[in-house]
Coordinates of C-alpha atoms and ligand atoms in Angstrom, one line a residue:
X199 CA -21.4 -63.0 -24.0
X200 CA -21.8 -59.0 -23.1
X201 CA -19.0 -57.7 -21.4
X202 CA -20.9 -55.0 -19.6
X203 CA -21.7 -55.6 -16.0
X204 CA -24.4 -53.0 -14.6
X205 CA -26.9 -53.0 -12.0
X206 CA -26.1 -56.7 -11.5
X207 CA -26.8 -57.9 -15.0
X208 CA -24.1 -58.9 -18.0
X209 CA -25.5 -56.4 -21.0
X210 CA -24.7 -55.2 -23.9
X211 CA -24.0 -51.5 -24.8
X212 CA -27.5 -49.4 -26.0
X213 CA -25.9 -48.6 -29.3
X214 CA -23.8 -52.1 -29.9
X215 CA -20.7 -50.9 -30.5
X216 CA -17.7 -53.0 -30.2
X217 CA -13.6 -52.9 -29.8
X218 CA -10.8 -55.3 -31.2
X219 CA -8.8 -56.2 -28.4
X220 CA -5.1 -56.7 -30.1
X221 CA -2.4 -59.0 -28.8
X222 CA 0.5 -57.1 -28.8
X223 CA 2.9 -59.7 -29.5
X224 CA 1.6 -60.4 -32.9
X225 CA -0.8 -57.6 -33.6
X226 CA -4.1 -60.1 -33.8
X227 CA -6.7 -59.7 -32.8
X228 CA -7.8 -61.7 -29.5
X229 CA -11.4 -61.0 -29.5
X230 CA -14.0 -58.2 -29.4
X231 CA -15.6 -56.5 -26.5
X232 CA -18.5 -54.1 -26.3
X233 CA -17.6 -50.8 -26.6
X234 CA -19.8 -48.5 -24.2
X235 CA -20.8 -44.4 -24.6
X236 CA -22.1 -42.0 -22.2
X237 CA -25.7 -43.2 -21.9
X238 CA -24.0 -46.6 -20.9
X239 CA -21.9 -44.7 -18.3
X240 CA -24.6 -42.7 -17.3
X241 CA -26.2 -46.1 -16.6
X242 CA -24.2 -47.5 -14.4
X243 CA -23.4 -44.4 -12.2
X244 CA -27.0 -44.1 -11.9
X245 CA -27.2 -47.9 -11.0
X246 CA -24.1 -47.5 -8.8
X247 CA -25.8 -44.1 -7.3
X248 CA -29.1 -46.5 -6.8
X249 CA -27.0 -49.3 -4.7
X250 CA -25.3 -46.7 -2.7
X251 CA -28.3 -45.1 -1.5
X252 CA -30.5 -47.9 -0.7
X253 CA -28.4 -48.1 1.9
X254 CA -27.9 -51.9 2.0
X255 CA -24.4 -51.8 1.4
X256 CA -23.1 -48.9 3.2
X257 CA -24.9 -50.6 6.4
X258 CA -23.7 -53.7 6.0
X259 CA -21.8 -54.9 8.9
X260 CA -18.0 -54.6 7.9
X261 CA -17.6 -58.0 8.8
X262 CA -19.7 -59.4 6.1
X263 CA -18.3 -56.8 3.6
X264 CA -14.8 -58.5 4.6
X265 CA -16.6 -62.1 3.7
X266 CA -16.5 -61.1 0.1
X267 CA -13.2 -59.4 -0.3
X268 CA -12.0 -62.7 1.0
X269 CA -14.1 -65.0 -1.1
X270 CA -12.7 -62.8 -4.0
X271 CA -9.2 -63.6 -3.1
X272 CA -9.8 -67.3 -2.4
X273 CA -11.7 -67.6 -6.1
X274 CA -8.3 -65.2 -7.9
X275 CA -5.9 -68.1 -6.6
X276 CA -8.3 -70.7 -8.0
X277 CA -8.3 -69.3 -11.5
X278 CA -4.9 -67.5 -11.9
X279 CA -3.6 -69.6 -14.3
X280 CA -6.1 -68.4 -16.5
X281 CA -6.8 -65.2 -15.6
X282 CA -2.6 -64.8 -15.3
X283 CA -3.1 -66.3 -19.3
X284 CA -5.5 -63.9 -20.2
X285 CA -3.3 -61.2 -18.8
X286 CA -0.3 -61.9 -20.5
X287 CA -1.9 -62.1 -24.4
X288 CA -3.5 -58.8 -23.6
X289 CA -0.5 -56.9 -22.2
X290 CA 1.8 -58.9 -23.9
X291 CA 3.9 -59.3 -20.3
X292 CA 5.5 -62.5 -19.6
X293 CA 3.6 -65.4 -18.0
X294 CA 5.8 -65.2 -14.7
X295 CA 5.0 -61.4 -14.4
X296 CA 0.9 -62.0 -15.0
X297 CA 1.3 -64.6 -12.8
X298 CA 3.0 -62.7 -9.8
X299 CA 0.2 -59.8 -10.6
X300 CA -3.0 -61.9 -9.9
X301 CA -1.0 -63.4 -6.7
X302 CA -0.7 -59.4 -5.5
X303 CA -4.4 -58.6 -6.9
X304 CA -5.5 -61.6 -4.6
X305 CA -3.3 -60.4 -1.7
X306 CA -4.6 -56.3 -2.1
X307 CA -8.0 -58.0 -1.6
X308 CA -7.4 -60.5 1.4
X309 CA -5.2 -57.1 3.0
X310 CA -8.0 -55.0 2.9
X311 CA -10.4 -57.6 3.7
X312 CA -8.0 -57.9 7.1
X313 CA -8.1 -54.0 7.9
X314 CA -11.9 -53.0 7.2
X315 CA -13.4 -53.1 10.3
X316 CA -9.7 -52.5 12.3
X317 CA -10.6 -49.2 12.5
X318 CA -14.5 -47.8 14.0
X319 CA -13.2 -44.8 14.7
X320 CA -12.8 -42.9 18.2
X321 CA -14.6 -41.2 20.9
X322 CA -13.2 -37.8 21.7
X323 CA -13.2 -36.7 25.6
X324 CA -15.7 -33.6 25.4
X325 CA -16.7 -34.5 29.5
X326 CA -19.0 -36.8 31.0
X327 CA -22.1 -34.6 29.6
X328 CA -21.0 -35.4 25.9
X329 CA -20.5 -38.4 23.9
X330 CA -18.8 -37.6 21.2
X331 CA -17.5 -39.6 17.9
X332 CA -15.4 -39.4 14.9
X333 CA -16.3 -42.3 12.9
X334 CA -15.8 -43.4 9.2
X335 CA -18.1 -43.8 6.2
X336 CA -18.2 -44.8 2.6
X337 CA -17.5 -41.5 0.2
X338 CA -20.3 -42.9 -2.1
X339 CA -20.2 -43.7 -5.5
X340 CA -16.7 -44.2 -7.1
X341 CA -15.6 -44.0 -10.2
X342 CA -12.6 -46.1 -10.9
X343 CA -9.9 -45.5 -13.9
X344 CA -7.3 -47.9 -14.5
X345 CA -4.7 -48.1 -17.3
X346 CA -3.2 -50.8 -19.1
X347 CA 0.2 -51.4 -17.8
X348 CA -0.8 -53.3 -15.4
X349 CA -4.7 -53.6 -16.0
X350 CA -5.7 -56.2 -12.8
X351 CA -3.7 -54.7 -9.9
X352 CA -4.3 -51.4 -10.7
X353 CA -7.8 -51.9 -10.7
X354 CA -7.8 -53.9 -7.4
X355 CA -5.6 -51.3 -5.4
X356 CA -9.5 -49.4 -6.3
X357 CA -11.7 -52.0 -6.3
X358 CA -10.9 -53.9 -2.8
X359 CA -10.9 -50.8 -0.6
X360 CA -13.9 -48.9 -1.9
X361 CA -15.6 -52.0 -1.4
X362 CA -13.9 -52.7 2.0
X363 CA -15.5 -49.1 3.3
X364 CA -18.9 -50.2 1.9
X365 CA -18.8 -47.8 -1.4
X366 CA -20.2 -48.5 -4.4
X367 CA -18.5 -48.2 -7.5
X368 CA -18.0 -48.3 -11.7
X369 CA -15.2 -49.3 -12.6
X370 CA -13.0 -48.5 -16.6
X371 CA -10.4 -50.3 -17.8
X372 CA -8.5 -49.3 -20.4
X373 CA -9.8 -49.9 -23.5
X374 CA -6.1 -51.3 -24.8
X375 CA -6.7 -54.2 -22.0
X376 CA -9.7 -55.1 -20.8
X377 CA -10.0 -58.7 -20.6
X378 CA -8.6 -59.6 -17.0
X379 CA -11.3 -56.8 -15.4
X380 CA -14.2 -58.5 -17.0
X381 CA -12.8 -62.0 -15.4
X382 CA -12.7 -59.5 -11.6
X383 CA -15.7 -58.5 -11.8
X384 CA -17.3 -62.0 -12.9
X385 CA -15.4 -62.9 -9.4
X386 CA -16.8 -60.2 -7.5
X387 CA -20.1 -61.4 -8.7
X388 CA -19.6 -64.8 -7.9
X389 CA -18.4 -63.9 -4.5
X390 CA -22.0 -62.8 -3.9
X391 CA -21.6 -58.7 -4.3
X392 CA -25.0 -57.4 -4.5
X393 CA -26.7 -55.8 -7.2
X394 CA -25.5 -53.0 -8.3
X395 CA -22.5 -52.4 -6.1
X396 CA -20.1 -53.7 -8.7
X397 CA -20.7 -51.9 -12.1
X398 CA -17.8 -52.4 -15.3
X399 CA -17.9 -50.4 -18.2
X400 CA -15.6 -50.5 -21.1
X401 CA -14.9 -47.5 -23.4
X402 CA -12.4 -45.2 -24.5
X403 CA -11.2 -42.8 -22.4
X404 CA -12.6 -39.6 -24.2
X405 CA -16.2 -40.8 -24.1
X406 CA -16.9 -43.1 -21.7
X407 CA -14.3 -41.9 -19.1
X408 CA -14.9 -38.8 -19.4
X409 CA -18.6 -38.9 -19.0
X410 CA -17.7 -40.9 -15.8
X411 CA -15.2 -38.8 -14.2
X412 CA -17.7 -35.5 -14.9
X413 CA -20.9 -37.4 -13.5
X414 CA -22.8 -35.3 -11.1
X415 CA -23.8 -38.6 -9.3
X416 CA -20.0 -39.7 -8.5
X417 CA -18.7 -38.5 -5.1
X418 CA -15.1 -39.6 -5.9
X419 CA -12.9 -40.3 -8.7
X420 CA -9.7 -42.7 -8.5
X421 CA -7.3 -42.5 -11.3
X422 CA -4.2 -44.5 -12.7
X423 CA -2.5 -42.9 -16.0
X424 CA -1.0 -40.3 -17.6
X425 CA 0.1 -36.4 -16.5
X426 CA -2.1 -35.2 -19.2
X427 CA -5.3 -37.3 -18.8
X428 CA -5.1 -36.8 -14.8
X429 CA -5.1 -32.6 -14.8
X430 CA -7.9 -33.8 -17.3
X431 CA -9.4 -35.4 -14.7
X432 CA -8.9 -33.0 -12.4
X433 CA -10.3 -30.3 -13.7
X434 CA -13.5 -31.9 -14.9
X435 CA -13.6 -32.8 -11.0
X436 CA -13.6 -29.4 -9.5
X437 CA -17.3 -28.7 -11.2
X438 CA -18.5 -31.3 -9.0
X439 CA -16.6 -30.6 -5.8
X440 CA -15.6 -34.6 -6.3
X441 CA -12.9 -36.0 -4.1
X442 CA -10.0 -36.9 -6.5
X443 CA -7.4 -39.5 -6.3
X444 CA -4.4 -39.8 -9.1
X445 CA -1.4 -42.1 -9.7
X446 CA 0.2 -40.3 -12.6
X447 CA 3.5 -42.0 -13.0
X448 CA 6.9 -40.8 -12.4
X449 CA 10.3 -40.1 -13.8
X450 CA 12.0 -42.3 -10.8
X451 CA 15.6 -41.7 -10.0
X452 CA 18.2 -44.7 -9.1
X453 CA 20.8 -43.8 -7.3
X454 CA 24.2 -45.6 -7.5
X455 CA 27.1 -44.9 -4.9
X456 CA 30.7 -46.3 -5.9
X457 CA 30.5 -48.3 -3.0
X458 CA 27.3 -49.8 -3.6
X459 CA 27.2 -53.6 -4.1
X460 CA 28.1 -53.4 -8.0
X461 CA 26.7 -56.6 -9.0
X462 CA 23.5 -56.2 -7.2
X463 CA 23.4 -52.8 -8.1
X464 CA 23.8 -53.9 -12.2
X465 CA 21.2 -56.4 -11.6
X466 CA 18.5 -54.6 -10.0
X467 CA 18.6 -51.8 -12.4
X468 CA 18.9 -53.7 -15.6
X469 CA 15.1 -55.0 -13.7
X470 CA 13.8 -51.1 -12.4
X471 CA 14.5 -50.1 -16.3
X472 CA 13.4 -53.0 -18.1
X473 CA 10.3 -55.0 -16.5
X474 CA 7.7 -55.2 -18.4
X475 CA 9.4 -53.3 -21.2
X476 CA 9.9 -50.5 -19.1
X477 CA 6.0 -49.9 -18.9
X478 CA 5.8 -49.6 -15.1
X479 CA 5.4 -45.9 -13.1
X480 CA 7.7 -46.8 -10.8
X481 CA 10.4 -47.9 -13.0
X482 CA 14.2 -46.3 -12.4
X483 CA 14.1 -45.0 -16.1
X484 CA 16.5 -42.0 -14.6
X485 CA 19.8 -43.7 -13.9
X486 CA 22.1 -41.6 -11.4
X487 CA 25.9 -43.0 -11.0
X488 CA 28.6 -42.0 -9.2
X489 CA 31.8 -40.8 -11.3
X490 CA 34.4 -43.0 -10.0
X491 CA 31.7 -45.9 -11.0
X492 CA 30.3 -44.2 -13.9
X493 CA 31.9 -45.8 -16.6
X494 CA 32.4 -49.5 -15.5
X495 CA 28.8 -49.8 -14.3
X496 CA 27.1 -48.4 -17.9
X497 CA 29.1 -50.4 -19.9
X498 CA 28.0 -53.9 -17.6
X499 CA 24.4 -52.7 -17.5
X500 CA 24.3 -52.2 -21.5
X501 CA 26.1 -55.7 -21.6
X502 CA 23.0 -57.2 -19.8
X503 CA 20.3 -55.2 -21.9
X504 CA 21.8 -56.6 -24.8
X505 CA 21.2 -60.1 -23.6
X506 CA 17.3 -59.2 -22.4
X507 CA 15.3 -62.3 -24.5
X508 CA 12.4 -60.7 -26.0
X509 CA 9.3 -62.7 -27.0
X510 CA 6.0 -64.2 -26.4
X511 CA 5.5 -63.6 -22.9
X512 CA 3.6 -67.7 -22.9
X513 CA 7.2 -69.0 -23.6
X514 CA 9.0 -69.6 -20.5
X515 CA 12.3 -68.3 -22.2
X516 CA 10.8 -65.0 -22.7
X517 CA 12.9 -62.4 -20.4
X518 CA 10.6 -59.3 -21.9
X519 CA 7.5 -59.0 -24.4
X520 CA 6.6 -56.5 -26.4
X521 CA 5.3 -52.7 -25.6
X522 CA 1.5 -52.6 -25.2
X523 CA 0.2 -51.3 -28.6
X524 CA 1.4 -50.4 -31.8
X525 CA 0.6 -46.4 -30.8
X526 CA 2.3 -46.5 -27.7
X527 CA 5.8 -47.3 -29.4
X528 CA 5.5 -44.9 -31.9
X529 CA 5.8 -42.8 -28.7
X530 CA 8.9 -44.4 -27.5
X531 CA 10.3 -44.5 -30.5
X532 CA 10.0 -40.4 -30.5
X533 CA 11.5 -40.1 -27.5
X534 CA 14.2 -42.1 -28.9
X535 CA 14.9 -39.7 -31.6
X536 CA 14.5 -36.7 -29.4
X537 CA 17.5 -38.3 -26.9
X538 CA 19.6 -38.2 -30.1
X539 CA 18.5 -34.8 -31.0
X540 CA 18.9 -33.6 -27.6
X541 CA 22.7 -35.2 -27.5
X542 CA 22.4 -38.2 -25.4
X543 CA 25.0 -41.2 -26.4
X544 CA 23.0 -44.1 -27.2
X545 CA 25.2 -46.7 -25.5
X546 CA 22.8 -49.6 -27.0
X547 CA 19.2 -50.2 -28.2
X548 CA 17.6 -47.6 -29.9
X549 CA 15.5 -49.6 -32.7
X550 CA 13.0 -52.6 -33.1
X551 CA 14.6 -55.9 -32.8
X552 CA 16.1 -57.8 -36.3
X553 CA 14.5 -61.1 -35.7
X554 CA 11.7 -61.6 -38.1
X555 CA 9.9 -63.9 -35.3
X556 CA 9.2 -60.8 -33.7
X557 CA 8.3 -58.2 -37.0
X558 CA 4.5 -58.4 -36.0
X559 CA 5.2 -57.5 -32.6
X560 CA 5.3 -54.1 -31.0
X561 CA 9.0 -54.3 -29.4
X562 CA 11.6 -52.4 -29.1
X563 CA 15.3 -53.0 -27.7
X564 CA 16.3 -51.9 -24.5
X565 CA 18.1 -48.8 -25.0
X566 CA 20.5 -47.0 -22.8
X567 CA 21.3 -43.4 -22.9
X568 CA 24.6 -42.0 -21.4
X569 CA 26.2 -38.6 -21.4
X570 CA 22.6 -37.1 -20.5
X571 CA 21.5 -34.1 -18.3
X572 CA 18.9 -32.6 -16.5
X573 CA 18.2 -29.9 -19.1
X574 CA 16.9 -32.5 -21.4
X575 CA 13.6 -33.6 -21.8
X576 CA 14.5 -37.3 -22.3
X577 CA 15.7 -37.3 -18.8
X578 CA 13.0 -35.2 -17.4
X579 CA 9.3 -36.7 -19.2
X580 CA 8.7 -40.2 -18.5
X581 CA 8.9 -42.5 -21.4
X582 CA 7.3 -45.2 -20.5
X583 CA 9.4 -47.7 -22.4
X584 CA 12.9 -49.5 -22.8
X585 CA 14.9 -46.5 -22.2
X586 CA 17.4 -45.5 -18.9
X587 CA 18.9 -42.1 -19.3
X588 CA 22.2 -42.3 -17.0
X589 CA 23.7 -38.7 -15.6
X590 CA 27.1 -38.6 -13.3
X591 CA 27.3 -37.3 -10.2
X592 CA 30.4 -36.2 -7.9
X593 CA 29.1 -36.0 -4.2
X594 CA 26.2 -36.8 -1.9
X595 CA 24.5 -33.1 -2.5
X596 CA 24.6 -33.7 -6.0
X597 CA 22.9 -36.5 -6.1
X598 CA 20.6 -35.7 -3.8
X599 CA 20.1 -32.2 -6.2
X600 CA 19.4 -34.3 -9.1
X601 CA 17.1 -36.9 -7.7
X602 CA 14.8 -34.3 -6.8
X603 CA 15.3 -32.5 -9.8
X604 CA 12.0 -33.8 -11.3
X605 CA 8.3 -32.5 -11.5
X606 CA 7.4 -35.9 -10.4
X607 CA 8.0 -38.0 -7.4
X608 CA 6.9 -41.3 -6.8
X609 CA 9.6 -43.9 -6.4
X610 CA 13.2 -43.6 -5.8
X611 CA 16.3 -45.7 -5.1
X612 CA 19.4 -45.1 -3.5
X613 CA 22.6 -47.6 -3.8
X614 CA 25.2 -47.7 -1.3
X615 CA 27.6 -49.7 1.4
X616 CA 27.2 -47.1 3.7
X617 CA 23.9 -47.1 5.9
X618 CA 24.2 -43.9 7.1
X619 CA 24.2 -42.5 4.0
X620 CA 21.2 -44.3 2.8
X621 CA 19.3 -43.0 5.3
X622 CA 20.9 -39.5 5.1
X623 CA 19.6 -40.0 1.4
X624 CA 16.7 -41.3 1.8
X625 CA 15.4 -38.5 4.2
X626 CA 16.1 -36.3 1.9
X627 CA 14.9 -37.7 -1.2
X628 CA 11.2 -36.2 -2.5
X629 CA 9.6 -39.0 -3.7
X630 CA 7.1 -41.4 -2.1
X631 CA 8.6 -44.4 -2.0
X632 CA 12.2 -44.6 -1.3
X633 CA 14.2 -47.8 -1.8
X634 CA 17.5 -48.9 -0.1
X635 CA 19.9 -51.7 -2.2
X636 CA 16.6 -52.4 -3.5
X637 CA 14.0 -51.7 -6.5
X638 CA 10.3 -52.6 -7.1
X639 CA 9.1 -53.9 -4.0
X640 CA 6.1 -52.6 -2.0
X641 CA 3.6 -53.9 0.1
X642 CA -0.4 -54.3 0.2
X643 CA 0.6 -52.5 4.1
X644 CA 2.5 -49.9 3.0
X645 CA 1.1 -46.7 1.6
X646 CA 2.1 -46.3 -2.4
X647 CA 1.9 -42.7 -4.3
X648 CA 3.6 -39.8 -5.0
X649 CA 4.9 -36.2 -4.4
X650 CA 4.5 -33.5 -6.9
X651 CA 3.0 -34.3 -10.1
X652 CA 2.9 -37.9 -9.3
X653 CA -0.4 -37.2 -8.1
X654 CA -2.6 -37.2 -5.2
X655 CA -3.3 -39.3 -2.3
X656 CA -2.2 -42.7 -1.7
X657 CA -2.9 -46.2 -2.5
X658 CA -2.9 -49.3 -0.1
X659 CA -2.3 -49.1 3.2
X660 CA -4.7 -48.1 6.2
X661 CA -4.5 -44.6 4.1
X662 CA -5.6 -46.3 0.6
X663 CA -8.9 -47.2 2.9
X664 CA -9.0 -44.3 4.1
X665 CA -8.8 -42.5 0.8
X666 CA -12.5 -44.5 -0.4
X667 CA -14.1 -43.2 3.5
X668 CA -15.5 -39.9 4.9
X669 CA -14.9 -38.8 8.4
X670 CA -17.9 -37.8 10.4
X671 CA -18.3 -36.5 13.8
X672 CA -21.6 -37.7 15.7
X673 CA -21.7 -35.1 19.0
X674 CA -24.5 -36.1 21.9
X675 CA -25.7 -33.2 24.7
X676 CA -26.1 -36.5 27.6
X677 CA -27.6 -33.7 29.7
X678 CA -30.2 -31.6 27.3
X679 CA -31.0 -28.1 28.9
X680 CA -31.5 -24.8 27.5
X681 CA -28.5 -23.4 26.3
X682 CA -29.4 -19.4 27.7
X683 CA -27.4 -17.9 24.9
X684 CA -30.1 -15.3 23.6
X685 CA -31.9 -13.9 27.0
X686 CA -35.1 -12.4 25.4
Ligands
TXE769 O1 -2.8 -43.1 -20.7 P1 -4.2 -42.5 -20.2 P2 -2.2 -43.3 -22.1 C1 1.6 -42.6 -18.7 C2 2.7 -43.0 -19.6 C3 2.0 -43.1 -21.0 C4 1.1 -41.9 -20.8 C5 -0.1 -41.9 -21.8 O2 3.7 -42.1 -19.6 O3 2.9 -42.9 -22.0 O4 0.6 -42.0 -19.5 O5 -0.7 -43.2 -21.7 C6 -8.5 -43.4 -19.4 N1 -11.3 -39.1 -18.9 N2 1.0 -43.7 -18.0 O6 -2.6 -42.2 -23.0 O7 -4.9 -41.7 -21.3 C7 -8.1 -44.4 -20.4 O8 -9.2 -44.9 -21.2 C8 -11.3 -40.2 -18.2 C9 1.4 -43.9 -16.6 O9 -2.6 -44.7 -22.6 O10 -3.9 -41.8 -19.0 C10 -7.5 -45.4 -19.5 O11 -8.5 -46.2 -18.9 N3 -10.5 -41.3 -18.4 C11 0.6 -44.8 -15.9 C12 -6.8 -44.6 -18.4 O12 -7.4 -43.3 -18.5 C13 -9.7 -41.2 -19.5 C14 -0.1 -45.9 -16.6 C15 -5.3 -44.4 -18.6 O13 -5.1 -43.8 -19.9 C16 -9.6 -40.0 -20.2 C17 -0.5 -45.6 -18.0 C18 -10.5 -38.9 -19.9 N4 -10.4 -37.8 -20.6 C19 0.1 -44.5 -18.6 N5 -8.7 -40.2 -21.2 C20 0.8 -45.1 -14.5 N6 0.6 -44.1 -13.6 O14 1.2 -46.1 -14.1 C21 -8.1 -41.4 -21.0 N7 -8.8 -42.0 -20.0

């Protein structure tokens, strides 16, 4: 079956190339998927470009645009189990995790299916001679780039609003995990999107996304990745003018007060370092702990790592899988290295696991770091992986200093008994997201991104449907005369 979806039609690539799609749990191979190039890219946009400006879509009453999204949500809870499957041999995450991922991929879609037409816009008060109104409009034709942490809700925090504002879009998985997308879009097809609003390509991201995100016929881009591929991005952007949205991760600080709830506090951030292997931009991979508290709390934290059960993410005794390819932990594994060379204590962790049940695998253990400082690159580039840096901090200032020590600033946590202080704290933190005795959650109604190098713009939220909309302003003379400006 082709594994292309443009202009309405399942197809092939034009040159038949193909990928192995790897399970990262045992390194085999799950199955192959057609592997696009530009001239498929440049088919899509075009077929994309075609849908948009047909007009159709764009003109289609909001209402009936919000049928879909919720059709789309309805038909993700009646396959999760095997989309939620699919998921977890591809990323290698447990079954639980996929399984809580298509319940938030099918809630992104019904919350944006809620909001779309909550908002016409506004008249402006210009005088009873004047009607004048700001309204909103689809941006176009979007490009949407999702990476392969966490391949479906990624792609849905893109997919459901563009389509909620009436845009029309092609959307790139990552190449490392492409098989939930494919099972979206067959959904979004079945849910009776029309031809050509809903176009998937798969390719690497040197040729096929970057013929995408420098198409003259895109009018927006949306990324999810790297610091590296998103000034990337960026800059192939600003030839085009195009409107550009990136997610780019984050070094996210966690914040622990000595008279924070210590065995809440241990628990939730053996979860903000470890989930999903650590894999996650939001993750609290920069630990922050108070000196009184320092030593007590480190050596409990290490004592749970340690007991993390690592496996295949289909057994139900599986805590953690393994990383997402075999590449992406030989990155880890340098960072590793460099923490040692830079003089960080590694508490525990630091290698691949001794069982042989998991030698084909790409894990790692869950490390922790301690004696680390801001000077050091281990604490200051995100990972990506098993690995919590912890630093020590005396007051409130200081903490506050070193949680905003970082060219990032997406996510951060603060732990403490003392709600003043965590809002004190949380004022001041840079980051866009700040949690409270908490770590991880957000909500489809809350506005996610970051400050700084985290990127720009903001996912979900009335802003993440704002991001995929254009604001015009429609201005009517009522009362038509000639305006005398020029008397010859
Ligand atoms: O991501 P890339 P990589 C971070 C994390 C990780 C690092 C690198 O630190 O170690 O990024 O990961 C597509 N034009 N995050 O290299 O390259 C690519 O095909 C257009 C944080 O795997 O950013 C994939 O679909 N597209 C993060 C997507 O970009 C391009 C999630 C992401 O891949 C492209 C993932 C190009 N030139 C990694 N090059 C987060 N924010 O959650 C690649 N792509």
């Amino acid at each position: 079956m082709a594994d292309l979806f443009i202009d309405g039609e399942w197809t092939g690539t034009a040159a038949g190339g193909r990928r192995e799609v790897i399970n990262p749990f045992d390194g085999s191979v799950i199955r192959s998927v057609d592997e696009a190039d530009a001239t498929d890219a440049d088919r899509a946009v075009r077929a994309a470009r075609h849908a948009f400006d047909s007009a159709d879509w764009a003109y289609t009453p909001t209402r009936r645009r919000a049928d879909i999204l919720y059709r789309v949500h309805e038909l993700l809870l009646r396959d999760t189990e095997e989309i939620a499957r699919t998921e977890t041999q591809d990323t290698g995450k447990t079954l639980t995790e996929a399984r809580t991922d298509v319940a938030d991929v099918a809630a992104a879609f019904r919350y944006f299916a809620e909001i779309a037409d909550k908002d016409a816009g506004r008249v402006v008060d210009a005088g009873p001679d004047v009607l004048s109104r700001v309204v909103h409009e689809p941006v176009g034709v979007c490009v949407l780039i999702a990476p392969w942490n966490y391949p479906l809700l990624q792609a849905s925090w893109k997919v459901a609003p563009a389509l909620a504002a009436g845009n029309t879009f092609v959307l790139k998985p990552s190449e490392i995990t492409p098989l939930s997308t494919i099972m979206m879009v067959r959904l979004i097809e079945e849910a009776g999107a029309p031809r050509g609003v809903a176009n998937l390509v798969l390719g690497s991201g040197a040729t096929v996304g970057a013929a995408l995100t420098a198409h003259p016929e895109a009018d927006l881009v949306s990324f999810t990745g790297g610091l590296a591929t998103g000034r990337a991005i960026m800059a192939s952007a600003a030839s085009g003018v195009r409107t550009t949205a990136l997610e780019l991760g984050g070094k996210n600080p966690n914040v622990i007060f000595a008279d924070a709830d210590f065995d809440a506090a241990v628990d939730h951030t053996l979860e903000a370092s470890f989930l999903h292997q650590g894999q996650v931009c939001s993750a609290g991979s920069r630990l922050l702990v108070q000196d009184s508290l320092h030593d007590r709390f480190v050596t409990a934290l290490a004592a749970r790592a340690d007991r993390i059960r690592l496996g295949d993410g289909r057994d139900p005794d599986t805590e953690s899988g393994p990383l997402s390819s075999a590449e992406h932990r030989a990155k880890v594994e340098a960072y590793i290295e460099l923490g040692r060379s830079e003089g960080a204590r590694l508490v525990t962790g630091g290698h691949r696991p001794d069982d042989p049940g998991l030698s084909r695998g790409f894990f790692l253990l869950p490390t922790v770091f301690a004696d680390c400082d801001r000077t050091m690159r281990i604490v200051q580039e995100e990972v990506f992986g098993p690995v919590v840096t912890v630093e020590r901090f005396r007051t409130e200032d200081e903490a506050v200093a070193l949680a905003n020590d970082t060219r990032y600033g997406l996510a951060a946590a603060v732990w403490t008994g003392d709600a003043s202080r965590a809002q004190r704290v949380a004022n001041r933190l840079r980051h866009g997201t700040v949690w409270i005795n908490d770590f991880h959650p957000y909500l489809p109604q809350a506005e996610w991104g970051g400050f700084g190098q985290s990127g720009v713009g903001r996912e979900l939220g009335p802003t993440g449907l704002r991001e995929y909309q254009e604001t015009k302003h429609i201005y009517q003379n009522l009362r038509p005369a000639p305006s005398g400006w020029f008397k010859g």
